[in-house]
Short mmCIF file of N, CA and C in Angstrom, two decimals:
data_model
loop_
_atom_site.label_atom_id
_atom_site.label_comp_id
_atom_site.label_asym_id
_atom_site.label_seq_id
_atom_site.Cartn_x
_atom_site.Cartn_y
_atom_site.Cartn_z
N SER A 1 0.82 -1.21 0.00
CA SER A 1 0.00 0.00 0.00
C SER A 1 0.85 1.26 0.00
N GLY A 2 2.16 1.15 -0.26
CA GLY A 2 3.00 2.34 -0.36
C GLY A 2 3.50 2.88 0.95
N LYS A 3 3.34 2.15 2.04
CA LYS A 3 3.74 2.66 3.36
C LYS A 3 5.14 2.17 3.70
N PHE A 4 6.14 2.72 3.01
CA PHE A 4 7.52 2.37 3.30
C PHE A 4 8.42 3.51 2.88
N PHE A 5 9.68 3.45 3.33
CA PHE A 5 10.67 4.40 2.88
C PHE A 5 11.90 3.62 2.44
N VAL A 6 12.77 4.27 1.68
CA VAL A 6 13.99 3.66 1.19
C VAL A 6 15.16 4.38 1.84
N SER A 7 16.17 3.63 2.29
CA SER A 7 17.29 4.24 2.99
C SER A 7 18.57 3.47 2.72
N THR A 8 19.71 4.18 2.79
CA THR A 8 21.01 3.53 2.75
C THR A 8 21.37 2.97 4.12
N GLY A 9 20.60 3.31 5.14
CA GLY A 9 20.79 2.80 6.49
C GLY A 9 21.28 3.83 7.48
N GLU A 10 22.00 4.84 7.02
CA GLU A 10 22.53 5.86 7.93
C GLU A 10 21.51 6.95 8.24
N VAL A 11 20.50 7.08 7.41
CA VAL A 11 19.41 8.04 7.62
C VAL A 11 18.11 7.25 7.64
N LEU A 12 17.32 7.46 8.69
CA LEU A 12 16.03 6.77 8.81
C LEU A 12 14.90 7.77 8.92
N ILE A 13 13.80 7.49 8.26
CA ILE A 13 12.57 8.27 8.38
C ILE A 13 11.56 7.33 9.03
N SER A 14 11.50 7.37 10.36
CA SER A 14 10.66 6.40 11.07
C SER A 14 9.17 6.70 10.96
N SER A 15 8.81 7.94 10.67
CA SER A 15 7.42 8.26 10.36
C SER A 15 7.38 9.51 9.49
N PHE A 16 6.34 9.58 8.66
CA PHE A 16 6.14 10.70 7.75
C PHE A 16 4.65 10.79 7.45
N ASP A 17 4.09 11.99 7.61
CA ASP A 17 2.69 12.18 7.24
C ASP A 17 2.43 13.63 6.86
N ILE A 18 1.36 13.81 6.11
CA ILE A 18 0.84 15.13 5.76
C ILE A 18 -0.57 15.19 6.33
N ASN A 19 -0.77 16.03 7.34
CA ASN A 19 -2.07 16.12 8.03
C ASN A 19 -2.60 14.75 8.43
N GLY A 20 -1.71 13.87 8.88
CA GLY A 20 -2.11 12.56 9.36
C GLY A 20 -2.17 11.47 8.31
N ARG A 21 -1.99 11.81 7.03
CA ARG A 21 -1.99 10.81 5.95
C ARG A 21 -0.56 10.39 5.66
N GLU A 22 -0.32 9.07 5.66
CA GLU A 22 1.02 8.52 5.46
C GLU A 22 1.26 8.17 4.00
N SER A 23 2.51 7.81 3.69
CA SER A 23 2.88 7.39 2.33
C SER A 23 1.90 6.37 1.79
N GLY A 24 1.50 6.55 0.54
CA GLY A 24 0.56 5.64 -0.10
C GLY A 24 -0.89 6.00 0.13
N GLU A 25 -1.16 6.88 1.09
CA GLU A 25 -2.54 7.30 1.37
C GLU A 25 -2.87 8.57 0.60
N THR A 26 -4.15 8.91 0.56
CA THR A 26 -4.62 10.09 -0.15
C THR A 26 -5.21 11.09 0.82
N LEU A 27 -4.79 12.34 0.67
CA LEU A 27 -5.31 13.43 1.49
C LEU A 27 -6.57 13.97 0.84
N SER A 28 -7.61 14.13 1.61
CA SER A 28 -8.92 14.55 1.11
C SER A 28 -8.89 15.93 0.46
N ALA A 29 -9.66 16.08 -0.59
CA ALA A 29 -9.78 17.37 -1.27
C ALA A 29 -10.58 18.37 -0.46
N SER A 30 -11.21 17.93 0.62
CA SER A 30 -12.05 18.82 1.41
C SER A 30 -11.25 19.73 2.34
N ILE A 31 -9.92 19.52 2.44
CA ILE A 31 -9.12 20.39 3.31
C ILE A 31 -8.50 21.52 2.50
N ASP A 32 -7.99 22.52 3.19
CA ASP A 32 -7.33 23.66 2.56
C ASP A 32 -5.86 23.31 2.33
N TYR A 33 -5.49 23.03 1.09
CA TYR A 33 -4.11 22.63 0.77
C TYR A 33 -3.10 23.76 0.95
N SER A 34 -3.56 24.98 1.12
CA SER A 34 -2.63 26.09 1.31
C SER A 34 -2.07 26.13 2.73
N SER A 35 -2.58 25.26 3.60
CA SER A 35 -2.14 25.26 4.99
C SER A 35 -2.15 23.84 5.56
N VAL A 36 -1.17 23.03 5.15
CA VAL A 36 -1.06 21.66 5.66
C VAL A 36 0.21 21.53 6.49
N ILE A 37 0.29 20.46 7.27
CA ILE A 37 1.45 20.24 8.13
C ILE A 37 2.14 18.93 7.74
N LEU A 38 3.43 19.02 7.47
CA LEU A 38 4.27 17.86 7.24
C LEU A 38 4.91 17.48 8.57
N ASN A 39 4.74 16.23 8.97
CA ASN A 39 5.37 15.70 10.19
C ASN A 39 6.31 14.58 9.79
N ALA A 40 7.52 14.58 10.36
CA ALA A 40 8.48 13.51 10.08
C ALA A 40 9.36 13.30 11.30
N ASN A 41 9.64 12.04 11.59
CA ASN A 41 10.60 11.67 12.62
C ASN A 41 11.84 11.15 11.92
N LEU A 42 12.97 11.81 12.17
CA LEU A 42 14.22 11.48 11.50
C LEU A 42 15.25 11.00 12.50
N GLU A 43 16.07 10.04 12.09
CA GLU A 43 17.21 9.57 12.87
C GLU A 43 18.39 9.43 11.92
N TRP A 44 19.61 9.70 12.41
CA TRP A 44 20.76 9.65 11.52
C TRP A 44 22.03 9.30 12.28
N THR A 45 23.02 8.88 11.50
CA THR A 45 24.35 8.55 12.02
C THR A 45 25.29 9.74 11.84
N TYR A 46 25.47 10.18 10.60
CA TYR A 46 26.32 11.33 10.30
C TYR A 46 25.46 12.59 10.31
N PRO A 47 26.05 13.77 10.55
CA PRO A 47 25.26 15.00 10.51
C PRO A 47 24.51 15.12 9.17
N LEU A 48 23.31 15.65 9.24
CA LEU A 48 22.51 15.83 8.02
C LEU A 48 22.98 17.05 7.24
N ALA A 49 22.76 17.02 5.95
CA ALA A 49 23.05 18.15 5.08
C ALA A 49 21.77 18.93 4.78
N TYR A 50 20.74 18.21 4.29
CA TYR A 50 19.49 18.89 3.95
C TYR A 50 18.35 17.88 3.82
N MET A 51 17.15 18.42 3.84
CA MET A 51 15.94 17.68 3.53
C MET A 51 15.30 18.38 2.34
N GLU A 52 14.74 17.62 1.42
CA GLU A 52 13.99 18.20 0.32
C GLU A 52 12.55 17.74 0.38
N VAL A 53 11.65 18.70 0.28
CA VAL A 53 10.23 18.41 0.13
C VAL A 53 9.99 18.43 -1.38
N VAL A 54 9.61 17.29 -1.93
CA VAL A 54 9.43 17.14 -3.37
C VAL A 54 7.94 16.95 -3.63
N SER A 55 7.39 17.76 -4.54
CA SER A 55 5.96 17.65 -4.85
C SER A 55 5.76 17.91 -6.33
N GLY A 56 4.58 17.54 -6.82
CA GLY A 56 4.29 17.74 -8.23
C GLY A 56 2.83 18.05 -8.48
N ASP A 57 2.58 18.68 -9.63
CA ASP A 57 1.21 19.05 -10.01
C ASP A 57 0.71 18.28 -11.23
N GLY A 58 1.46 17.27 -11.67
CA GLY A 58 1.09 16.52 -12.86
C GLY A 58 1.85 16.98 -14.09
N THR A 59 2.42 18.17 -14.03
CA THR A 59 3.23 18.71 -15.12
C THR A 59 4.65 19.00 -14.65
N ASP A 60 4.76 19.72 -13.54
CA ASP A 60 6.06 20.13 -13.01
C ASP A 60 6.34 19.48 -11.67
N VAL A 61 7.63 19.36 -11.35
CA VAL A 61 8.08 18.87 -10.05
C VAL A 61 8.71 20.04 -9.31
N TYR A 62 8.36 20.18 -8.03
CA TYR A 62 8.83 21.28 -7.20
C TYR A 62 9.68 20.72 -6.07
N ARG A 63 10.77 21.42 -5.75
CA ARG A 63 11.66 21.01 -4.67
C ARG A 63 11.89 22.18 -3.73
N GLN A 64 11.66 21.93 -2.45
CA GLN A 64 11.94 22.93 -1.41
C GLN A 64 13.03 22.35 -0.52
N ARG A 65 14.21 22.95 -0.56
CA ARG A 65 15.35 22.45 0.21
C ARG A 65 15.36 23.11 1.59
N ILE A 66 15.52 22.27 2.61
CA ILE A 66 15.58 22.74 4.00
C ILE A 66 16.95 22.39 4.54
N ASP A 67 17.70 23.40 4.95
CA ASP A 67 19.05 23.22 5.47
C ASP A 67 19.00 22.48 6.80
N MET A 68 19.76 21.40 6.92
CA MET A 68 19.83 20.62 8.15
C MET A 68 21.27 20.58 8.67
N SER A 69 22.11 21.51 8.22
CA SER A 69 23.54 21.48 8.54
C SER A 69 23.85 21.78 10.00
N ASP A 70 22.85 22.18 10.78
CA ASP A 70 23.09 22.43 12.21
C ASP A 70 22.97 21.16 13.05
N THR A 71 22.76 20.00 12.42
CA THR A 71 22.64 18.74 13.16
C THR A 71 24.03 18.17 13.47
N ARG A 72 24.06 17.29 14.47
CA ARG A 72 25.30 16.61 14.86
C ARG A 72 25.14 15.11 14.63
N GLU A 73 26.22 14.38 14.74
CA GLU A 73 26.18 12.94 14.51
C GLU A 73 25.30 12.24 15.55
N PHE A 74 24.77 11.08 15.17
CA PHE A 74 23.93 10.23 16.02
C PHE A 74 22.77 11.02 16.63
N GLY A 75 22.00 11.66 15.78
CA GLY A 75 20.91 12.50 16.25
C GLY A 75 19.54 11.99 15.85
N ALA A 76 18.55 12.70 16.35
CA ALA A 76 17.15 12.44 16.02
C ALA A 76 16.40 13.76 16.10
N HIS A 77 15.35 13.87 15.30
CA HIS A 77 14.57 15.11 15.30
C HIS A 77 13.14 14.81 14.86
N ASN A 78 12.19 15.37 15.57
CA ASN A 78 10.78 15.33 15.17
C ASN A 78 10.48 16.66 14.50
N LEU A 79 10.15 16.61 13.24
CA LEU A 79 9.97 17.80 12.42
C LEU A 79 8.49 18.04 12.17
N SER A 80 8.07 19.29 12.28
CA SER A 80 6.71 19.69 11.94
C SER A 80 6.84 20.97 11.11
N LEU A 81 6.40 20.89 9.86
CA LEU A 81 6.65 21.97 8.92
C LEU A 81 5.36 22.37 8.20
N PRO A 82 4.94 23.64 8.31
CA PRO A 82 3.75 24.09 7.57
C PRO A 82 4.11 24.26 6.09
N LEU A 83 3.19 23.85 5.22
CA LEU A 83 3.42 23.91 3.77
C LEU A 83 2.20 24.43 3.04
N ASP A 84 2.44 25.03 1.89
CA ASP A 84 1.38 25.39 0.96
C ASP A 84 1.47 24.41 -0.21
N LEU A 85 0.51 23.52 -0.33
CA LEU A 85 0.49 22.52 -1.40
C LEU A 85 -0.63 22.78 -2.40
N SER A 86 -1.01 24.03 -2.54
CA SER A 86 -2.06 24.39 -3.50
C SER A 86 -1.70 23.88 -4.89
N ASN A 87 -2.66 23.27 -5.56
CA ASN A 87 -2.53 22.76 -6.93
C ASN A 87 -1.54 21.61 -7.09
N ARG A 88 -1.14 20.98 -6.01
CA ARG A 88 -0.22 19.84 -6.10
C ARG A 88 -1.01 18.54 -6.10
N LYS A 89 -0.42 17.49 -6.65
CA LYS A 89 -1.06 16.17 -6.75
C LYS A 89 -0.40 15.13 -5.85
N TRP A 90 0.85 15.36 -5.43
CA TRP A 90 1.56 14.42 -4.58
C TRP A 90 2.69 15.14 -3.86
N ILE A 91 3.20 14.52 -2.79
CA ILE A 91 4.32 15.06 -2.02
C ILE A 91 5.08 13.92 -1.37
N ARG A 92 6.40 14.05 -1.31
CA ARG A 92 7.26 13.11 -0.60
C ARG A 92 8.46 13.89 -0.07
N ILE A 93 9.31 13.24 0.74
CA ILE A 93 10.51 13.91 1.24
C ILE A 93 11.74 13.05 0.98
N GLU A 94 12.88 13.73 0.93
CA GLU A 94 14.20 13.11 0.87
C GLU A 94 15.03 13.74 1.97
N VAL A 95 15.90 12.96 2.61
CA VAL A 95 16.81 13.48 3.63
C VAL A 95 18.20 12.95 3.31
N TRP A 96 19.20 13.84 3.29
CA TRP A 96 20.57 13.49 2.91
C TRP A 96 21.55 13.96 3.98
N ASP A 97 22.58 13.14 4.24
CA ASP A 97 23.60 13.53 5.21
C ASP A 97 24.85 14.05 4.50
N ILE A 98 25.86 14.42 5.29
CA ILE A 98 27.07 15.03 4.72
C ILE A 98 27.91 14.03 3.92
N ALA A 99 27.69 12.73 4.12
CA ALA A 99 28.41 11.70 3.38
C ALA A 99 27.62 11.21 2.16
N ARG A 100 26.53 11.91 1.84
CA ARG A 100 25.64 11.60 0.71
C ARG A 100 24.83 10.32 0.90
N ASN A 101 24.67 9.90 2.14
CA ASN A 101 23.73 8.83 2.46
C ASN A 101 22.35 9.46 2.55
N GLY A 102 21.33 8.71 2.19
CA GLY A 102 20.02 9.32 2.21
C GLY A 102 18.88 8.36 2.43
N ALA A 103 17.71 8.95 2.52
CA ALA A 103 16.46 8.20 2.65
C ALA A 103 15.37 9.01 1.96
N PHE A 104 14.37 8.31 1.42
CA PHE A 104 13.23 9.02 0.85
C PHE A 104 11.97 8.21 1.06
N THR A 105 10.86 8.93 1.09
CA THR A 105 9.56 8.31 1.30
C THR A 105 8.86 8.09 -0.04
N GLN A 106 7.82 7.32 0.01
CA GLN A 106 6.88 7.21 -1.10
C GLN A 106 5.89 8.38 -0.96
N PRO A 107 5.17 8.74 -2.02
CA PRO A 107 4.31 9.92 -1.95
C PRO A 107 3.04 9.74 -1.13
N VAL A 108 2.59 10.87 -0.61
CA VAL A 108 1.22 11.03 -0.14
C VAL A 108 0.50 11.68 -1.32
N TRP A 109 -0.63 11.13 -1.71
CA TRP A 109 -1.39 11.63 -2.86
C TRP A 109 -2.37 12.71 -2.40
N LEU A 110 -2.57 13.71 -3.24
CA LEU A 110 -3.48 14.82 -2.94
C LEU A 110 -4.60 14.81 -3.98
N GLU A 111 -5.85 14.76 -3.51
CA GLU A 111 -7.00 14.74 -4.44
C GLU A 111 -7.15 16.08 -5.14
#
C-alpha cells in the first residue's frame, strides 16, 4: 500500500505524514491545501546536510530544500513543517547527510 521508505541505512525516516496521511494514502480534497502540516521523525548517524520536500502538479516537479547542517552525529529530530500545497497532486521527502547517504519516502497523494 506504499507505506515504506527507502534508505542507505545511515538516515532513517521512522514516520512521515501530511495532516495525518502517510505514504501511499490520499489526502482529502475537502481540506485547505494552502495550509497543511508535514510531520516527520528522522534519525541519523552522520550529521545531516538537507531535507527536500518534493511535490508535483502533474506537469512540473517542485523542490523545497531545507538546510539541516546544524545537526550533529547520532541524532534524532521530530519535524513539523507548515506547507502550501495548493494545486499539487503528490508530495514526498528526501533526507541526505554530509556523506551523501540518504532516505526518501513514497508519496502522499493529494486529491
